[in-house]
């Protein structure tokens, strides 16, 4: 029998396909392009599908996930972009991804899931030195099936400076207090924060604009030093879906460092909130007071003492005009962070919160929210 089969093959009586090797029967992987409708994007992306701002990224929901490769474009920073990745229920883990193909490790718990149990993959631009990457596609195993990702109905928008951006954190934005608060509430989170930036539109620590200008742009202030994209484009807030349900602002340290006076800062902040209210007319606004600069002797320096209360009062005052009496803005809240951070919670050389300090801020704010009836799910 075996001799006959060999003779038949040698004589070419059967097509070669009948005797195809097992290698040719191995299923091919599938590549999902960056324009696939089932990829959910968060944060701010430009037309090249490049990210800006802390934690910008995407999410996909996958059935029967066995392998995943992240394919990045040539505009990804060299030698790599620092990413945060979560697969299924895993904690975020750091990945240094370069232009080209990058294999993402699938945790064993996700590999053991039923074929009908979806695995959510979350990928963020996390590194605090730069938040840029250029996303081309993902490659999945052939049996994987993409299904819709349903975003949370709770969406936090955080606005700030280095205190909020994840500055000096080993895992960048994914260890910032803002990100931790979002995680606790199982919320979508958008972080629009820039280390060293003032609220006032002035030059500050390498930032050519303040947040009162840059917040309304697609790009963060690093655009100025980016040779392939050294310009700004207006951000289309319609792209933020779903719209933010809560807006949290912690800013002012760099205005103080640049000599912006009390009156100037209050006016700048008040004008900024007018613009924010046009975008978010009904959402609660939370204004953080400074937790200050701790010293080794136990003292804490608080900048703009009392000025944040002036900003709040300006929003809440009863306004009257010749047409009607308009109630003041009752949905603005002052979050008093006095005492939240001490010398033990900061890096001595920069006075910025450590990993533990960021977690402490997050827990304090979560407690503040819980005390007002807003508990995590």
mmCIF file of C-alpha atoms in Angstrom:
data_model
loop_
_atom_site.group_PDB
_atom_site.id
_atom_site.type_symbol
_atom_site.label_atom_id
_atom_site.label_comp_id
_atom_site.label_asym_id
_atom_site.label_seq_id
_atom_site.Cartn_x
_atom_site.Cartn_y
_atom_site.Cartn_z
ATOM 1 C CA UNK A 1 0.000 0.000 0.000
ATOM 2 C CA UNK A 2 2.717 2.495 0.986
ATOM 3 C CA UNK A 3 4.803 1.511 -2.029
ATOM 4 C CA UNK A 4 1.789 2.051 -4.289
ATOM 5 C CA UNK A 5 1.109 5.487 -2.852
ATOM 6 C CA UNK A 6 4.726 6.461 -3.308
ATOM 7 C CA UNK A 7 4.669 5.248 -6.905
ATOM 8 C CA UNK A 8 1.464 7.153 -7.646
ATOM 9 C CA UNK A 9 2.960 10.351 -6.201
ATOM 10 C CA UNK A 10 6.213 9.863 -8.097
ATOM 11 C CA UNK A 11 4.337 9.428 -11.356
ATOM 12 C CA UNK A 12 2.346 12.603 -10.715
ATOM 13 C CA UNK A 13 -1.011 10.845 -10.901
ATOM 14 C CA UNK A 14 -2.455 12.899 -7.943
ATOM 15 C CA UNK A 15 -2.287 16.687 -7.556
ATOM 16 C CA UNK A 16 0.406 17.873 -5.149
ATOM 17 C CA UNK A 17 -2.287 19.675 -3.071
ATOM 18 C CA UNK A 18 -3.615 16.323 -1.895
ATOM 19 C CA UNK A 19 -0.312 15.755 -0.148
ATOM 20 C CA UNK A 20 0.007 19.307 1.276
ATOM 21 C CA UNK A 21 2.220 19.592 4.302
ATOM 22 C CA UNK A 22 0.751 20.268 7.729
ATOM 23 C CA UNK A 23 2.490 23.675 7.688
ATOM 24 C CA UNK A 24 0.262 24.910 4.879
ATOM 25 C CA UNK A 25 -2.804 23.973 6.930
ATOM 26 C CA UNK A 26 -1.872 26.264 9.823
ATOM 27 C CA UNK A 27 -4.483 29.064 10.048
ATOM 28 C CA UNK A 28 -3.203 32.487 9.087
ATOM 29 C CA UNK A 29 -3.347 35.380 11.523
ATOM 30 C CA UNK A 30 -5.655 38.309 10.769
ATOM 31 C CA UNK A 31 -4.692 41.976 10.711
ATOM 32 C CA UNK A 32 -7.123 44.617 11.944
ATOM 33 C CA UNK A 33 -6.437 48.049 10.432
ATOM 34 C CA UNK A 34 -6.597 51.215 12.537
ATOM 35 C CA UNK A 35 -9.806 52.319 10.768
ATOM 36 C CA UNK A 36 -11.789 49.280 11.895
ATOM 37 C CA UNK A 37 -15.146 50.447 13.320
ATOM 38 C CA UNK A 38 -14.894 48.155 16.374
ATOM 39 C CA UNK A 39 -11.742 49.839 17.691
ATOM 40 C CA UNK A 40 -12.717 52.288 20.437
ATOM 41 C CA UNK A 41 -10.393 55.289 20.654
ATOM 42 C CA UNK A 42 -9.996 57.539 23.675
ATOM 43 C CA UNK A 43 -7.880 60.631 24.200
ATOM 44 C CA UNK A 44 -6.646 62.788 21.346
ATOM 45 C CA UNK A 45 -5.392 61.470 18.002
ATOM 46 C CA UNK A 46 -4.256 63.350 14.910
ATOM 47 C CA UNK A 47 -4.903 62.535 11.242
ATOM 48 C CA UNK A 48 -1.864 60.217 11.064
ATOM 49 C CA UNK A 49 -3.441 58.126 13.834
ATOM 50 C CA UNK A 50 -0.830 59.435 16.239
ATOM 51 C CA UNK A 51 -1.535 60.075 19.917
ATOM 52 C CA UNK A 52 -1.058 63.161 22.059
ATOM 53 C CA UNK A 53 -1.652 63.753 25.782
ATOM 54 C CA UNK A 54 -1.326 61.323 28.727
ATOM 55 C CA UNK A 55 -3.068 57.981 28.472
ATOM 56 C CA UNK A 56 -4.469 58.442 24.947
ATOM 57 C CA UNK A 57 -5.074 55.029 23.454
ATOM 58 C CA UNK A 58 -7.608 52.471 22.289
ATOM 59 C CA UNK A 59 -9.633 49.478 23.421
ATOM 60 C CA UNK A 60 -10.834 46.340 21.654
ATOM 61 C CA UNK A 61 -13.112 43.540 22.806
ATOM 62 C CA UNK A 62 -12.059 40.122 21.483
ATOM 63 C CA UNK A 63 -13.505 36.615 21.617
ATOM 64 C CA UNK A 64 -11.083 33.656 21.645
ATOM 65 C CA UNK A 65 -7.969 35.820 21.934
ATOM 66 C CA UNK A 66 -4.765 33.757 21.762
ATOM 67 C CA UNK A 67 -2.186 36.144 20.310
ATOM 68 C CA UNK A 68 -1.826 39.861 19.683
ATOM 69 C CA UNK A 69 0.766 41.907 17.840
ATOM 70 C CA UNK A 70 0.747 45.713 17.930
ATOM 71 C CA UNK A 71 1.962 47.267 14.684
ATOM 72 C CA UNK A 72 3.225 50.841 14.977
ATOM 73 C CA UNK A 73 4.131 53.352 12.281
ATOM 74 C CA UNK A 74 7.405 55.205 11.625
ATOM 75 C CA UNK A 75 6.303 58.317 13.540
ATOM 76 C CA UNK A 76 6.482 56.333 16.788
ATOM 77 C CA UNK A 77 9.298 57.807 18.921
ATOM 78 C CA UNK A 78 12.706 56.166 18.715
ATOM 79 C CA UNK A 79 13.941 53.965 20.281
ATOM 80 C CA UNK A 80 10.478 53.185 21.680
ATOM 81 C CA UNK A 81 7.199 54.485 23.050
ATOM 82 C CA UNK A 82 6.336 53.643 26.655
ATOM 83 C CA UNK A 83 2.904 52.041 26.706
ATOM 84 C CA UNK A 84 0.559 50.690 29.323
ATOM 85 C CA UNK A 85 -1.291 47.487 28.427
ATOM 86 C CA UNK A 86 -4.118 45.628 30.142
ATOM 87 C CA UNK A 87 -5.483 42.327 28.825
ATOM 88 C CA UNK A 88 -8.724 41.061 30.321
ATOM 89 C CA UNK A 89 -8.760 41.749 34.031
ATOM 90 C CA UNK A 90 -5.000 42.202 34.296
ATOM 91 C CA UNK A 91 -3.363 45.195 35.905
ATOM 92 C CA UNK A 92 -1.721 47.562 33.457
ATOM 93 C CA UNK A 93 1.820 46.440 32.645
ATOM 94 C CA UNK A 94 4.505 48.476 30.848
ATOM 95 C CA UNK A 95 5.510 47.710 27.257
ATOM 96 C CA UNK A 96 8.288 49.470 25.362
ATOM 97 C CA UNK A 97 7.015 49.385 21.789
ATOM 98 C CA UNK A 98 8.977 50.425 18.685
ATOM 99 C CA UNK A 99 7.974 51.207 15.129
ATOM 100 C CA UNK A 100 7.095 47.903 13.480
ATOM 101 C CA UNK A 101 5.684 44.750 15.072
ATOM 102 C CA UNK A 102 5.481 44.319 18.840
ATOM 103 C CA UNK A 103 4.260 41.082 20.413
ATOM 104 C CA UNK A 104 1.978 41.650 23.414
ATOM 105 C CA UNK A 105 2.023 38.956 26.073
ATOM 106 C CA UNK A 106 -1.401 37.450 26.752
ATOM 107 C CA UNK A 107 -1.751 36.596 30.479
ATOM 108 C CA UNK A 108 -2.525 32.946 31.201
ATOM 109 C CA UNK A 109 -5.870 33.826 32.777
ATOM 110 C CA UNK A 110 -7.021 35.364 29.486
ATOM 111 C CA UNK A 111 -5.785 32.378 27.480
ATOM 112 C CA UNK A 112 -7.890 30.042 29.633
ATOM 113 C CA UNK A 113 -11.143 31.936 29.093
ATOM 114 C CA UNK A 114 -14.078 30.384 27.268
ATOM 115 C CA UNK A 115 -14.268 31.123 23.555
ATOM 116 C CA UNK A 116 -17.512 32.977 24.251
ATOM 117 C CA UNK A 117 -16.073 35.171 27.003
ATOM 118 C CA UNK A 118 -14.796 38.498 25.655
ATOM 119 C CA UNK A 119 -11.341 39.786 26.545
ATOM 120 C CA UNK A 120 -10.922 43.548 26.657
ATOM 121 C CA UNK A 121 -7.514 44.803 25.546
ATOM 122 C CA UNK A 122 -6.561 48.360 26.571
ATOM 123 C CA UNK A 123 -3.446 50.084 25.242
ATOM 124 C CA UNK A 124 -2.364 53.570 26.397
ATOM 125 C CA UNK A 125 0.465 55.940 25.552
ATOM 126 C CA UNK A 126 1.746 56.226 29.100
ATOM 127 C CA UNK A 127 5.358 57.416 29.316
ATOM 128 C CA UNK A 128 5.628 60.897 30.789
ATOM 129 C CA UNK A 129 8.557 61.923 28.545
ATOM 130 C CA UNK A 130 6.299 61.686 25.469
ATOM 131 C CA UNK A 131 2.780 60.449 24.879
ATOM 132 C CA UNK A 132 3.175 59.817 21.177
ATOM 133 C CA UNK A 133 2.779 56.655 19.145
ATOM 134 C CA UNK A 134 1.531 56.019 15.629
ATOM 135 C CA UNK A 135 -0.933 53.152 15.444
ATOM 136 C CA UNK A 136 -1.180 51.152 12.211
ATOM 137 C CA UNK A 137 -2.918 47.881 13.083
ATOM 138 C CA UNK A 138 -3.154 44.884 15.377
ATOM 139 C CA UNK A 139 -2.634 41.279 14.343
ATOM 140 C CA UNK A 140 -4.772 38.619 16.048
ATOM 141 C CA UNK A 141 -4.940 34.846 15.847
ATOM 142 C CA UNK A 142 -7.197 33.641 13.020
ATOM 143 C CA UNK A 143 -9.933 32.348 15.355
ATOM 144 C CA UNK A 144 -10.272 35.653 17.241
ATOM 145 C CA UNK A 145 -13.454 37.642 16.715
ATOM 146 C CA UNK A 146 -13.797 41.371 17.346
ATOM 147 C CA UNK A 147 -17.013 42.449 19.066
ATOM 148 C CA UNK A 148 -18.135 45.944 20.124
ATOM 149 C CA UNK A 149 -16.578 47.596 23.148
ATOM 150 C CA UNK A 150 -19.267 49.323 25.218
ATOM 151 C CA UNK A 151 -17.769 52.366 26.976
ATOM 152 C CA UNK A 152 -18.639 53.190 30.552
ATOM 153 C CA UNK A 153 -21.387 55.723 31.169
ATOM 154 C CA UNK A 154 -19.075 57.460 33.648
ATOM 155 C CA UNK A 155 -16.412 59.568 31.935
ATOM 156 C CA UNK A 156 -13.843 61.628 33.848
ATOM 157 C CA UNK A 157 -12.012 64.499 32.129
ATOM 158 C CA UNK A 158 -8.905 65.631 34.033
ATOM 159 C CA UNK A 159 -7.182 68.923 33.255
ATOM 160 C CA UNK A 160 -3.861 69.880 34.792
ATOM 161 C CA UNK A 161 -0.082 69.940 34.843
ATOM 162 C CA UNK A 162 2.684 67.610 36.076
ATOM 163 C CA UNK A 163 0.706 66.747 39.208
ATOM 164 C CA UNK A 164 -1.911 65.072 36.999
ATOM 165 C CA UNK A 165 0.068 63.808 33.992
ATOM 166 C CA UNK A 166 1.962 61.000 35.740
ATOM 167 C CA UNK A 167 5.220 62.955 35.847
ATOM 168 C CA UNK A 168 8.165 60.857 37.152
ATOM 169 C CA UNK A 169 6.012 57.729 37.521
ATOM 170 C CA UNK A 170 7.699 54.476 36.379
ATOM 171 C CA UNK A 171 4.536 53.605 34.432
ATOM 172 C CA UNK A 172 3.735 57.203 33.542
ATOM 173 C CA UNK A 173 0.108 58.244 33.172
ATOM 174 C CA UNK A 174 -1.164 54.836 34.275
ATOM 175 C CA UNK A 175 0.106 55.557 37.805
ATOM 176 C CA UNK A 176 -1.233 59.099 38.034
ATOM 177 C CA UNK A 177 -3.908 59.815 40.634
ATOM 178 C CA UNK A 178 -6.266 60.763 37.798
ATOM 179 C CA UNK A 179 -5.934 57.389 36.089
ATOM 180 C CA UNK A 180 -6.318 55.555 39.411
ATOM 181 C CA UNK A 181 -9.548 57.410 40.165
ATOM 182 C CA UNK A 182 -10.931 56.452 36.765
ATOM 183 C CA UNK A 183 -9.990 52.817 37.322
ATOM 184 C CA UNK A 184 -11.670 52.740 40.727
ATOM 185 C CA UNK A 185 -14.916 53.993 39.198
ATOM 186 C CA UNK A 186 -14.603 51.686 36.164
ATOM 187 C CA UNK A 187 -14.890 54.865 34.140
ATOM 188 C CA UNK A 188 -13.525 56.118 30.876
ATOM 189 C CA UNK A 189 -10.802 58.647 31.629
ATOM 190 C CA UNK A 190 -9.287 61.411 29.546
ATOM 191 C CA UNK A 191 -6.243 63.243 30.868
ATOM 192 C CA UNK A 192 -5.387 66.595 29.305
ATOM 193 C CA UNK A 193 -2.383 67.631 31.365
ATOM 194 C CA UNK A 194 1.109 68.894 30.610
ATOM 195 C CA UNK A 195 4.129 68.895 32.927
ATOM 196 C CA UNK A 196 5.414 72.421 33.509
ATOM 197 C CA UNK A 197 2.478 74.170 31.844
ATOM 198 C CA UNK A 198 0.713 77.140 33.382
ATOM 199 C CA UNK A 199 -2.979 77.793 32.945
ATOM 200 C CA UNK A 200 -2.150 81.276 31.670
ATOM 201 C CA UNK A 201 -1.036 81.257 28.035
ATOM 202 C CA UNK A 202 2.628 82.004 28.751
ATOM 203 C CA UNK A 203 5.947 80.223 28.260
ATOM 204 C CA UNK A 204 6.624 77.951 31.215
ATOM 205 C CA UNK A 205 9.302 75.257 31.663
ATOM 206 C CA UNK A 206 9.591 74.475 27.956
ATOM 207 C CA UNK A 207 5.886 74.829 27.223
ATOM 208 C CA UNK A 208 5.275 77.476 24.577
ATOM 209 C CA UNK A 209 1.602 77.771 25.503
ATOM 210 C CA UNK A 210 -0.497 77.521 28.636
ATOM 211 C CA UNK A 211 -3.421 75.170 29.129
ATOM 212 C CA UNK A 212 -5.932 77.953 28.485
ATOM 213 C CA UNK A 213 -4.748 77.684 24.858
ATOM 214 C CA UNK A 214 -3.520 74.102 24.527
ATOM 215 C CA UNK A 215 -6.554 72.410 26.065
ATOM 216 C CA UNK A 216 -8.518 73.254 22.936
ATOM 217 C CA UNK A 217 -5.926 71.711 20.594
ATOM 218 C CA UNK A 218 -5.352 68.171 19.373
ATOM 219 C CA UNK A 219 -1.657 68.381 20.238
ATOM 220 C CA UNK A 220 0.018 68.839 23.599
ATOM 221 C CA UNK A 221 2.735 71.483 23.870
ATOM 222 C CA UNK A 222 5.425 69.077 22.631
ATOM 223 C CA UNK A 223 4.217 69.874 19.097
ATOM 224 C CA UNK A 224 6.694 72.765 19.112
ATOM 225 C CA UNK A 225 9.667 70.395 19.220
ATOM 226 C CA UNK A 226 8.235 67.712 16.924
ATOM 227 C CA UNK A 227 9.790 67.917 13.454
ATOM 228 C CA UNK A 228 7.091 65.862 11.717
ATOM 229 C CA UNK A 229 4.205 67.758 13.324
ATOM 230 C CA UNK A 230 5.258 71.201 14.575
ATOM 231 C CA UNK A 231 1.840 72.833 14.316
ATOM 232 C CA UNK A 232 -1.473 72.773 16.154
ATOM 233 C CA UNK A 233 -4.958 71.800 15.024
ATOM 234 C CA UNK A 234 -8.202 72.520 16.819
ATOM 235 C CA UNK A 235 -9.574 69.557 18.730
ATOM 236 C CA UNK A 236 -13.045 68.484 17.637
ATOM 237 C CA UNK A 237 -14.769 67.788 20.951
ATOM 238 C CA UNK A 238 -17.483 65.848 19.111
ATOM 239 C CA UNK A 239 -14.879 63.089 18.878
ATOM 240 C CA UNK A 240 -14.990 62.661 22.658
ATOM 241 C CA UNK A 241 -17.641 59.971 22.863
ATOM 242 C CA UNK A 242 -19.261 59.579 25.222
ATOM 243 C CA UNK A 243 -18.973 63.150 26.485
ATOM 244 C CA UNK A 244 -17.353 63.721 29.871
ATOM 245 C CA UNK A 245 -19.710 63.339 32.827
ATOM 246 C CA UNK A 246 -17.293 64.885 35.370
ATOM 247 C CA UNK A 247 -14.559 67.484 34.839
ATOM 248 C CA UNK A 248 -11.706 67.776 37.357
ATOM 249 C CA UNK A 249 -9.130 70.586 37.251
ATOM 250 C CA UNK A 250 -5.913 70.840 39.268
ATOM 251 C CA UNK A 251 -3.695 73.646 38.039
ATOM 252 C CA UNK A 252 -1.850 76.792 39.118
ATOM 253 C CA UNK A 253 1.576 75.728 40.393
ATOM 254 C CA UNK A 254 3.358 76.919 37.269
ATOM 255 C CA UNK A 255 1.393 80.173 37.054
ATOM 256 C CA UNK A 256 2.672 80.919 40.539
ATOM 257 C CA UNK A 257 6.217 79.946 39.555
ATOM 258 C CA UNK A 258 6.062 82.342 36.594
ATOM 259 C CA UNK A 259 4.892 85.270 38.718
ATOM 260 C CA UNK A 260 1.249 85.448 37.679
ATOM 261 C CA UNK A 261 -0.451 87.617 40.324
ATOM 262 C CA UNK A 262 -3.484 86.609 42.378
ATOM 263 C CA UNK A 263 -5.852 88.827 40.424
ATOM 264 C CA UNK A 264 -4.457 87.742 37.073
ATOM 265 C CA UNK A 265 -4.789 84.070 38.011
ATOM 266 C CA UNK A 266 -8.359 84.420 39.248
ATOM 267 C CA UNK A 267 -9.334 86.227 36.040
ATOM 268 C CA UNK A 268 -7.564 83.646 33.863
ATOM 269 C CA UNK A 269 -9.190 80.741 35.703
ATOM 270 C CA UNK A 270 -12.631 82.375 35.568
ATOM 271 C CA UNK A 271 -12.318 82.994 31.825
ATOM 272 C CA UNK A 272 -11.195 79.391 31.322
ATOM 273 C CA UNK A 273 -14.270 78.075 33.139
ATOM 274 C CA UNK A 274 -16.519 80.134 30.885
ATOM 275 C CA UNK A 275 -15.055 78.247 27.905
ATOM 276 C CA UNK A 276 -15.292 74.912 29.710
ATOM 277 C CA UNK A 277 -18.967 75.535 30.497
ATOM 278 C CA UNK A 278 -19.702 76.003 26.796
ATOM 279 C CA UNK A 279 -18.365 72.487 26.207
ATOM 280 C CA UNK A 280 -19.848 70.938 29.347
ATOM 281 C CA UNK A 281 -22.945 72.958 30.277
ATOM 282 C CA UNK A 282 -24.369 70.590 32.908
ATOM 283 C CA UNK A 283 -21.479 68.472 34.141
ATOM 284 C CA UNK A 284 -20.119 68.977 37.667
ATOM 285 C CA UNK A 285 -16.795 70.822 37.731
ATOM 286 C CA UNK A 286 -14.353 69.991 40.522
ATOM 287 C CA UNK A 287 -11.679 72.592 41.243
ATOM 288 C CA UNK A 288 -8.733 71.306 43.270
ATOM 289 C CA UNK A 289 -6.996 73.664 45.654
ATOM 290 C CA UNK A 290 -3.202 73.115 45.784
ATOM 291 C CA UNK A 291 -1.892 70.327 47.986
ATOM 292 C CA UNK A 292 1.222 72.453 47.971
ATOM 293 C CA UNK A 293 4.965 71.960 48.202
ATOM 294 C CA UNK A 294 5.930 69.973 51.328
ATOM 295 C CA UNK A 295 9.202 70.585 53.199
ATOM 296 C CA UNK A 296 11.294 68.264 55.323
ATOM 297 C CA UNK A 297 10.521 70.355 58.418
ATOM 298 C CA UNK A 298 6.848 69.451 58.116
ATOM 299 C CA UNK A 299 5.710 72.757 56.670
ATOM 300 C CA UNK A 300 3.824 72.946 53.362
ATOM 301 C CA UNK A 301 3.880 75.954 51.041
ATOM 302 C CA UNK A 302 0.436 76.619 49.557
ATOM 303 C CA UNK A 303 0.376 78.928 46.545
ATOM 304 C CA UNK A 304 -2.614 81.153 45.657
ATOM 305 C CA UNK A 305 -4.050 80.737 49.142
ATOM 306 C CA UNK A 306 -7.724 81.727 49.081
ATOM 307 C CA UNK A 307 -7.748 82.462 45.348
ATOM 308 C CA UNK A 308 -9.506 79.251 44.311
ATOM 309 C CA UNK A 309 -12.375 80.219 46.602
ATOM 310 C CA UNK A 310 -12.574 83.513 44.687
ATOM 311 C CA UNK A 311 -12.834 81.552 41.433
ATOM 312 C CA UNK A 312 -15.648 79.448 42.905
ATOM 313 C CA UNK A 313 -17.469 82.490 44.254
ATOM 314 C CA UNK A 314 -17.281 84.159 40.843
ATOM 315 C CA UNK A 315 -19.063 81.164 39.306
ATOM 316 C CA UNK A 316 -21.710 80.874 41.993
ATOM 317 C CA UNK A 317 -22.664 84.528 42.368
ATOM 318 C CA UNK A 318 -26.227 85.503 41.419
ATOM 319 C CA UNK A 319 -26.003 87.336 38.117
ATOM 320 C CA UNK A 320 -28.611 89.898 37.145
ATOM 321 C CA UNK A 321 -29.077 91.677 33.846
ATOM 322 C CA UNK A 322 -31.816 93.735 32.263
ATOM 323 C CA UNK A 323 -33.453 90.669 30.747
ATOM 324 C CA UNK A 324 -33.587 88.192 33.624
ATOM 325 C CA UNK A 325 -32.143 87.107 36.925
ATOM 326 C CA UNK A 326 -29.835 84.153 36.208
ATOM 327 C CA UNK A 327 -28.894 81.732 38.950
ATOM 328 C CA UNK A 328 -25.195 81.266 39.494
ATOM 329 C CA UNK A 329 -23.404 78.034 38.618
ATOM 330 C CA UNK A 330 -24.329 75.644 41.424
ATOM 331 C CA UNK A 331 -22.556 72.663 39.878
ATOM 332 C CA UNK A 332 -18.998 73.799 40.618
ATOM 333 C CA UNK A 333 -17.251 72.377 43.675
ATOM 334 C CA UNK A 334 -14.060 73.251 45.491
ATOM 335 C CA UNK A 335 -12.020 70.205 46.520
ATOM 336 C CA UNK A 336 -9.879 71.259 49.472
ATOM 337 C CA UNK A 337 -6.698 69.185 49.232
ATOM 338 C CA UNK A 338 -4.955 70.800 52.204
ATOM 339 C CA UNK A 339 -2.960 68.138 54.047
ATOM 340 C CA UNK A 340 -3.336 65.491 51.360
ATOM 341 C CA UNK A 341 0.397 65.400 50.607
ATOM 342 C CA UNK A 342 3.275 65.561 53.105
ATOM 343 C CA UNK A 343 7.052 65.264 52.869
ATOM 344 C CA UNK A 344 6.815 61.456 53.042
ATOM 345 C CA UNK A 345 4.679 61.434 49.882
ATOM 346 C CA UNK A 346 7.019 63.294 47.502
ATOM 347 C CA UNK A 347 10.344 62.923 45.747
ATOM 348 C CA UNK A 348 12.723 65.161 47.766
ATOM 349 C CA UNK A 349 14.432 66.574 44.671
ATOM 350 C CA UNK A 350 11.236 67.611 42.852
ATOM 351 C CA UNK A 351 8.516 67.662 45.548
ATOM 352 C CA UNK A 352 6.190 65.813 43.167
ATOM 353 C CA UNK A 353 4.184 62.845 44.496
ATOM 354 C CA UNK A 354 5.775 59.407 44.468
ATOM 355 C CA UNK A 355 3.883 56.304 43.340
ATOM 356 C CA UNK A 356 2.500 56.003 46.868
ATOM 357 C CA UNK A 357 1.775 59.732 46.923
ATOM 358 C CA UNK A 358 -0.254 59.521 43.707
ATOM 359 C CA UNK A 359 -2.252 56.641 45.172
ATOM 360 C CA UNK A 360 -2.828 58.688 48.317
ATOM 361 C CA UNK A 361 -4.240 61.590 46.299
ATOM 362 C CA UNK A 362 -6.499 59.196 44.401
ATOM 363 C CA UNK A 363 -7.804 57.622 47.594
ATOM 364 C CA UNK A 364 -8.414 61.020 49.175
ATOM 365 C CA UNK A 365 -10.416 62.202 46.190
ATOM 366 C CA UNK A 366 -12.378 58.944 46.065
ATOM 367 C CA UNK A 367 -13.234 59.419 49.760
ATOM 368 C CA UNK A 368 -14.228 63.033 49.026
ATOM 369 C CA UNK A 369 -16.588 61.827 46.290
ATOM 370 C CA UNK A 370 -17.987 58.992 48.418
ATOM 371 C CA UNK A 371 -18.768 61.413 51.225
ATOM 372 C CA UNK A 372 -20.959 63.275 48.735
ATOM 373 C CA UNK A 373 -22.788 60.175 47.562
ATOM 374 C CA UNK A 374 -20.751 59.210 44.498
ATOM 375 C CA UNK A 375 -19.425 55.730 45.200
ATOM 376 C CA UNK A 376 -17.393 53.506 42.865
ATOM 377 C CA UNK A 377 -19.229 50.727 41.080
#
